[in-house]
PDB file of C-alpha atoms and ligand atoms in Angstrom:
ATOM      1  CA  UNK D   1     -53.127 153.707 197.619  1.00  0.00           C
ATOM      2  CA  UNK D   2     -53.141 154.108 193.855  1.00  0.00           C
ATOM      3  CA  UNK D   3     -50.883 156.698 192.224  1.00  0.00           C
ATOM      4  CA  UNK D   4     -52.682 158.507 189.411  1.00  0.00           C
ATOM      5  CA  UNK D   5     -51.840 161.180 186.828  1.00  0.00           C
ATOM      6  CA  UNK D   6     -54.709 162.975 185.116  1.00  0.00           C
ATOM      7  CA  UNK D   7     -54.782 165.525 182.305  1.00  0.00           C
ATOM      8  CA  UNK D   8     -56.992 168.611 182.589  1.00  0.00           C
ATOM      9  CA  UNK D   9     -58.103 170.711 179.616  1.00  0.00           C
ATOM     10  CA  UNK D  10     -60.563 173.490 178.829  1.00  0.00           C
ATOM     11  CA  UNK D  11     -61.189 175.985 176.041  1.00  0.00           C
ATOM     12  CA  UNK D  12     -64.537 177.526 177.019  1.00  0.00           C
ATOM     13  CA  UNK D  13     -65.975 179.697 179.829  1.00  0.00           C
ATOM     14  CA  UNK D  14     -62.720 180.958 181.378  1.00  0.00           C
ATOM     15  CA  UNK D  15     -60.457 177.899 181.051  1.00  0.00           C
ATOM     16  CA  UNK D  16     -58.153 178.861 183.952  1.00  0.00           C
ATOM     17  CA  UNK D  17     -61.140 179.023 186.304  1.00  0.00           C
ATOM     18  CA  UNK D  18     -62.406 175.689 184.983  1.00  0.00           C
ATOM     19  CA  UNK D  19     -59.074 174.022 185.816  1.00  0.00           C
ATOM     20  CA  UNK D  20     -58.849 175.698 189.218  1.00  0.00           C
ATOM     21  CA  UNK D  21     -62.408 174.602 190.007  1.00  0.00           C
ATOM     22  CA  UNK D  22     -61.645 171.005 189.025  1.00  0.00           C
ATOM     23  CA  UNK D  23     -58.460 170.926 191.143  1.00  0.00           C
ATOM     24  CA  UNK D  24     -60.401 172.359 194.068  1.00  0.00           C
ATOM     25  CA  UNK D  25     -63.153 169.742 193.670  1.00  0.00           C
ATOM     26  CA  UNK D  26     -60.556 166.943 193.554  1.00  0.00           C
ATOM     27  CA  UNK D  27     -58.709 168.233 196.618  1.00  0.00           C
ATOM     28  CA  UNK D  28     -61.981 168.242 198.586  1.00  0.00           C
ATOM     29  CA  UNK D  29     -62.669 164.545 197.990  1.00  0.00           C
ATOM     30  CA  UNK D  30     -61.890 162.298 200.971  1.00  0.00           C
ATOM     31  CA  UNK D  31     -60.699 159.503 198.631  1.00  0.00           C
ATOM     32  CA  UNK D  32     -58.020 161.754 197.116  1.00  0.00           C
ATOM     33  CA  UNK D  33     -54.793 162.650 198.932  1.00  0.00           C
ATOM     34  CA  UNK D  34     -51.483 164.394 198.193  1.00  0.00           C
ATOM     35  CA  UNK D  35     -52.747 166.339 195.177  1.00  0.00           C
ATOM     36  CA  UNK D  36     -50.066 168.231 193.270  1.00  0.00           C
ATOM     37  CA  UNK D  37     -50.265 169.791 189.832  1.00  0.00           C
ATOM     38  CA  UNK D  38     -48.183 171.298 187.029  1.00  0.00           C
ATOM     39  CA  UNK D  39     -48.055 174.796 185.607  1.00  0.00           C
ATOM     40  CA  UNK D  40     -50.971 175.763 183.395  1.00  0.00           C
ATOM     41  CA  UNK D  41     -50.174 175.968 179.650  1.00  0.00           C
ATOM     42  CA  UNK D  42     -52.083 177.613 176.858  1.00  0.00           C
ATOM     43  CA  UNK D  43     -51.824 176.158 173.342  1.00  0.00           C
ATOM     44  CA  UNK D  44     -53.513 176.094 169.980  1.00  0.00           C
ATOM     45  CA  UNK D  45     -56.067 173.327 169.528  1.00  0.00           C
ATOM     46  CA  UNK D  46     -54.854 170.003 168.222  1.00  0.00           C
ATOM     47  CA  UNK D  47     -57.442 168.916 165.649  1.00  0.00           C
ATOM     48  CA  UNK D  48     -60.030 171.384 164.346  1.00  0.00           C
ATOM     49  CA  UNK D  49     -58.508 174.898 164.440  1.00  0.00           C
ATOM     50  CA  UNK D  50     -61.784 176.862 164.435  1.00  0.00           C
ATOM     51  CA  UNK D  51     -62.056 176.872 168.235  1.00  0.00           C
ATOM     52  CA  UNK D  52     -60.427 178.842 171.084  1.00  0.00           C
ATOM     53  CA  UNK D  53     -56.971 177.996 172.462  1.00  0.00           C
ATOM     54  CA  UNK D  54     -56.876 175.416 175.247  1.00  0.00           C
ATOM     55  CA  UNK D  55     -55.492 175.652 178.765  1.00  0.00           C
ATOM     56  CA  UNK D  56     -53.995 172.354 179.983  1.00  0.00           C
ATOM     57  CA  UNK D  57     -52.370 170.974 183.127  1.00  0.00           C
ATOM     58  CA  UNK D  58     -51.525 167.612 184.695  1.00  0.00           C
ATOM     59  CA  UNK D  59     -52.322 166.597 188.294  1.00  0.00           C
ATOM     60  CA  UNK D  60     -50.840 163.796 190.408  1.00  0.00           C
ATOM     61  CA  UNK D  61     -52.577 162.325 193.462  1.00  0.00           C
ATOM     62  CA  UNK D  62     -53.016 159.194 195.569  1.00  0.00           C
ATOM     63  CA  UNK D  63     -56.424 157.595 195.739  1.00  0.00           C
ATOM     64  CA  UNK D  64     -58.233 154.579 197.148  1.00  0.00           C
ATOM     65  CA  UNK D  65     -60.664 154.722 194.199  1.00  0.00           C
ATOM     66  CA  UNK D  66     -60.586 151.983 191.569  1.00  0.00           C
ATOM     67  CA  UNK D  67     -60.041 153.101 187.957  1.00  0.00           C
ATOM     68  CA  UNK D  68     -63.769 152.969 187.110  1.00  0.00           C
ATOM     69  CA  UNK D  69     -64.806 154.683 190.360  1.00  0.00           C
ATOM     70  CA  UNK D  70     -62.257 157.414 189.576  1.00  0.00           C
ATOM     71  CA  UNK D  71     -63.600 157.708 186.011  1.00  0.00           C
ATOM     72  CA  UNK D  72     -67.141 158.133 187.409  1.00  0.00           C
ATOM     73  CA  UNK D  73     -65.852 160.783 189.827  1.00  0.00           C
ATOM     74  CA  UNK D  74     -64.052 162.704 187.074  1.00  0.00           C
ATOM     75  CA  UNK D  75     -67.115 162.543 184.824  1.00  0.00           C
ATOM     76  CA  UNK D  76     -69.331 163.898 187.601  1.00  0.00           C
ATOM     77  CA  UNK D  77     -66.907 166.824 188.087  1.00  0.00           C
ATOM     78  CA  UNK D  78     -67.032 167.442 184.320  1.00  0.00           C
ATOM     79  CA  UNK D  79     -70.837 167.447 184.451  1.00  0.00           C
ATOM     80  CA  UNK D  80     -70.854 169.808 187.426  1.00  0.00           C
ATOM     81  CA  UNK D  81     -68.844 172.206 185.262  1.00  0.00           C
ATOM     82  CA  UNK D  82     -71.608 172.101 182.654  1.00  0.00           C
ATOM     83  CA  UNK D  83     -69.438 170.257 180.245  1.00  0.00           C
ATOM     84  CA  UNK D  84     -70.470 171.151 176.729  1.00  0.00           C
ATOM     85  CA  UNK D  85     -69.201 168.856 174.050  1.00  0.00           C
ATOM     86  CA  UNK D  86     -70.624 169.883 170.737  1.00  0.00           C
ATOM     87  CA  UNK D  87     -68.676 167.600 168.449  1.00  0.00           C
ATOM     88  CA  UNK D  88     -65.815 165.121 168.393  1.00  0.00           C
ATOM     89  CA  UNK D  89     -62.531 166.991 168.909  1.00  0.00           C
ATOM     90  CA  UNK D  90     -64.551 170.180 169.382  1.00  0.00           C
ATOM     91  CA  UNK D  91     -64.472 172.783 172.185  1.00  0.00           C
ATOM     92  CA  UNK D  92     -65.241 171.786 175.772  1.00  0.00           C
ATOM     93  CA  UNK D  93     -65.611 173.476 179.152  1.00  0.00           C
ATOM     94  CA  UNK D  94     -63.734 170.769 181.041  1.00  0.00           C
ATOM     95  CA  UNK D  95     -61.981 167.559 180.083  1.00  0.00           C
ATOM     96  CA  UNK D  96     -60.489 165.294 182.769  1.00  0.00           C
ATOM     97  CA  UNK D  97     -58.584 162.273 181.419  1.00  0.00           C
ATOM     98  CA  UNK D  98     -56.893 159.488 183.346  1.00  0.00           C
ATOM     99  CA  UNK D  99     -53.373 159.359 181.878  1.00  0.00           C
ATOM    100  CA  UNK D 100     -51.661 156.780 184.114  1.00  0.00           C
ATOM    101  CA  UNK D 101     -52.996 154.555 186.911  1.00  0.00           C
ATOM    102  CA  UNK D 102     -50.075 153.041 188.842  1.00  0.00           C
ATOM    103  CA  UNK D 103     -48.220 151.216 186.079  1.00  0.00           C
ATOM    104  CA  UNK D 104     -51.360 149.410 184.947  1.00  0.00           C
ATOM    105  CA  UNK D 105     -52.480 148.739 181.384  1.00  0.00           C
ATOM    106  CA  UNK D 106     -56.280 148.765 181.093  1.00  0.00           C
ATOM    107  CA  UNK D 107     -58.423 148.138 178.021  1.00  0.00           C
ATOM    108  CA  UNK D 108     -61.972 148.469 179.272  1.00  0.00           C
ATOM    109  CA  UNK D 109     -64.975 149.577 177.200  1.00  0.00           C
ATOM    110  CA  UNK D 110     -65.006 152.960 178.972  1.00  0.00           C
ATOM    111  CA  UNK D 111     -61.338 153.403 179.768  1.00  0.00           C
ATOM    112  CA  UNK D 112     -57.954 152.853 178.123  1.00  0.00           C
ATOM    113  CA  UNK D 113     -54.849 153.405 180.285  1.00  0.00           C
ATOM    114  CA  UNK D 114     -52.210 154.651 179.568  1.00  0.00           C
ATOM    115  CA  UNK D 115     -54.134 157.319 177.696  1.00  0.00           C
ATOM    116  CA  UNK D 116     -53.719 156.295 174.033  1.00  0.00           C
ATOM    117  CA  UNK D 117     -52.706 159.740 172.711  1.00  0.00           C
ATOM    118  CA  UNK D 118     -50.643 161.116 175.593  1.00  0.00           C
ATOM    119  CA  UNK D 119     -47.188 160.526 174.081  1.00  0.00           C
ATOM    120  CA  UNK D 120     -48.020 162.523 170.936  1.00  0.00           C
ATOM    121  CA  UNK D 121     -49.304 165.549 172.774  1.00  0.00           C
ATOM    122  CA  UNK D 122     -47.046 168.342 173.959  1.00  0.00           C
ATOM    123  CA  UNK D 123     -49.917 169.765 175.997  1.00  0.00           C
ATOM    124  CA  UNK D 124     -49.794 166.549 178.092  1.00  0.00           C
ATOM    125  CA  UNK D 125     -46.050 165.734 178.092  1.00  0.00           C
ATOM    126  CA  UNK D 126     -44.853 169.281 178.968  1.00  0.00           C
ATOM    127  CA  UNK D 127     -46.971 169.564 182.147  1.00  0.00           C
ATOM    128  CA  UNK D 128     -46.176 165.943 183.019  1.00  0.00           C
ATOM    129  CA  UNK D 129     -42.473 166.831 182.740  1.00  0.00           C
ATOM    130  CA  UNK D 130     -43.017 169.665 185.256  1.00  0.00           C
ATOM    131  CA  UNK D 131     -44.058 167.103 187.871  1.00  0.00           C
ATOM    132  CA  UNK D 132     -41.969 164.053 186.986  1.00  0.00           C
ATOM    133  CA  UNK D 133     -39.326 164.577 184.256  1.00  0.00           C
ATOM    134  CA  UNK D 134     -37.445 161.356 185.002  1.00  0.00           C
ATOM    135  CA  UNK D 135     -40.393 158.939 185.101  1.00  0.00           C
ATOM    136  CA  UNK D 136     -40.075 156.065 182.628  1.00  0.00           C
ATOM    137  CA  UNK D 137     -43.006 155.681 180.258  1.00  0.00           C
ATOM    138  CA  UNK D 138     -44.200 152.531 178.489  1.00  0.00           C
ATOM    139  CA  UNK D 139     -41.486 152.434 175.852  1.00  0.00           C
ATOM    140  CA  UNK D 140     -38.661 152.908 178.415  1.00  0.00           C
ATOM    141  CA  UNK D 141     -38.097 156.549 177.549  1.00  0.00           C
ATOM    142  CA  UNK D 142     -38.381 159.208 180.210  1.00  0.00           C
ATOM    143  CA  UNK D 143     -40.980 161.962 180.090  1.00  0.00           C
ATOM    144  CA  UNK D 144     -38.173 164.427 179.346  1.00  0.00           C
ATOM    145  CA  UNK D 145     -36.918 162.337 176.410  1.00  0.00           C
ATOM    146  CA  UNK D 146     -40.438 162.357 174.969  1.00  0.00           C
ATOM    147  CA  UNK D 147     -40.637 166.086 175.455  1.00  0.00           C
ATOM    148  CA  UNK D 148     -37.498 166.606 173.347  1.00  0.00           C
ATOM    149  CA  UNK D 149     -39.163 164.713 170.451  1.00  0.00           C
ATOM    150  CA  UNK D 150     -42.279 166.905 170.435  1.00  0.00           C
ATOM    151  CA  UNK D 151     -42.865 170.353 168.982  1.00  0.00           C
ATOM    152  CA  UNK D 152     -43.840 172.485 171.971  1.00  0.00           C
ATOM    153  CA  UNK D 153     -43.070 175.903 170.436  1.00  0.00           C
ATOM    154  CA  UNK D 154     -46.757 176.680 170.601  1.00  0.00           C
ATOM    155  CA  UNK D 155     -47.128 176.129 174.382  1.00  0.00           C
ATOM    156  CA  UNK D 156     -47.200 179.211 176.612  1.00  0.00           C
ATOM    157  CA  UNK D 157     -46.716 178.757 180.353  1.00  0.00           C
ATOM    158  CA  UNK D 158     -49.348 180.838 182.177  1.00  0.00           C
TER     159      UNK D 158
HETATM  160  N1  ROI I 201     -55.865 170.629 171.904  1.00  0.00           N
HETATM  161  C1  ROI I 201     -55.213 171.169 172.951  1.00  0.00           C
HETATM  162  N2  ROI I 201     -54.229 172.053 172.712  1.00  0.00           N
HETATM  163  N3  ROI I 201     -55.506 170.829 174.237  1.00  0.00           N
HETATM  164  C2  ROI I 201     -56.485 169.922 174.512  1.00  0.00           C
HETATM  165  O1  ROI I 201     -56.740 169.623 175.704  1.00  0.00           O
HETATM  166  C3  ROI I 201     -57.179 169.331 173.446  1.00  0.00           C
HETATM  167  N4  ROI I 201     -58.164 168.425 173.663  1.00  0.00           N
HETATM  168  C4  ROI I 201     -58.811 167.851 172.672  1.00  0.00           C
HETATM  169  C5  ROI I 201     -58.540 168.178 171.233  1.00  0.00           C
HETATM  170  C6  ROI I 201     -59.803 168.709 170.586  1.00  0.00           C
HETATM  171  C7  ROI I 201     -58.058 166.910 170.536  1.00  0.00           C
HETATM  172  N5  ROI I 201     -57.502 169.179 171.083  1.00  0.00           N
HETATM  173  C8  ROI I 201     -56.849 169.722 172.135  1.00  0.00           C
HETATM  174  O2  ROI I 201     -59.741 166.941 172.934  1.00  0.00           O
END
């Protein structure tokens, strides 16, 4: 079984419902077991500010899927939620990103793991810290140590 952390985000069409729908879809898949997830957090957009606030969470599960099969699965859930993506770093109905896949490093055309921006983003590290504060990340710091280095004043726990 592979141990996977994914990030969930939405800022359109009732973001909380989008995240709940995605978690429900994941929990119904036979290839996915032991799904747990963080609190939901609302925050201002990173990047272009002329868009609604985001709601973000992190989920942890075990899966028999390979990284690419999981990516395909996540993209089909995004599509089923009528993902709208108008522009780069613009608003979206549902974003599902593979953050960590076991302790693997992957540089594939479609997929980079660990997620290249996760350490800079409070909206990823705060929910990750809810689930696994003591986990060591790539540079030998714990999730909690990373959290202390980030400005999370903007995050509101829902
Ligand atoms: N900003 C926040 N707060 N949350 C996100 O999930 C998010 N996703 C993005 C960009 C547009 C970079 N900003 C975000 O893709």
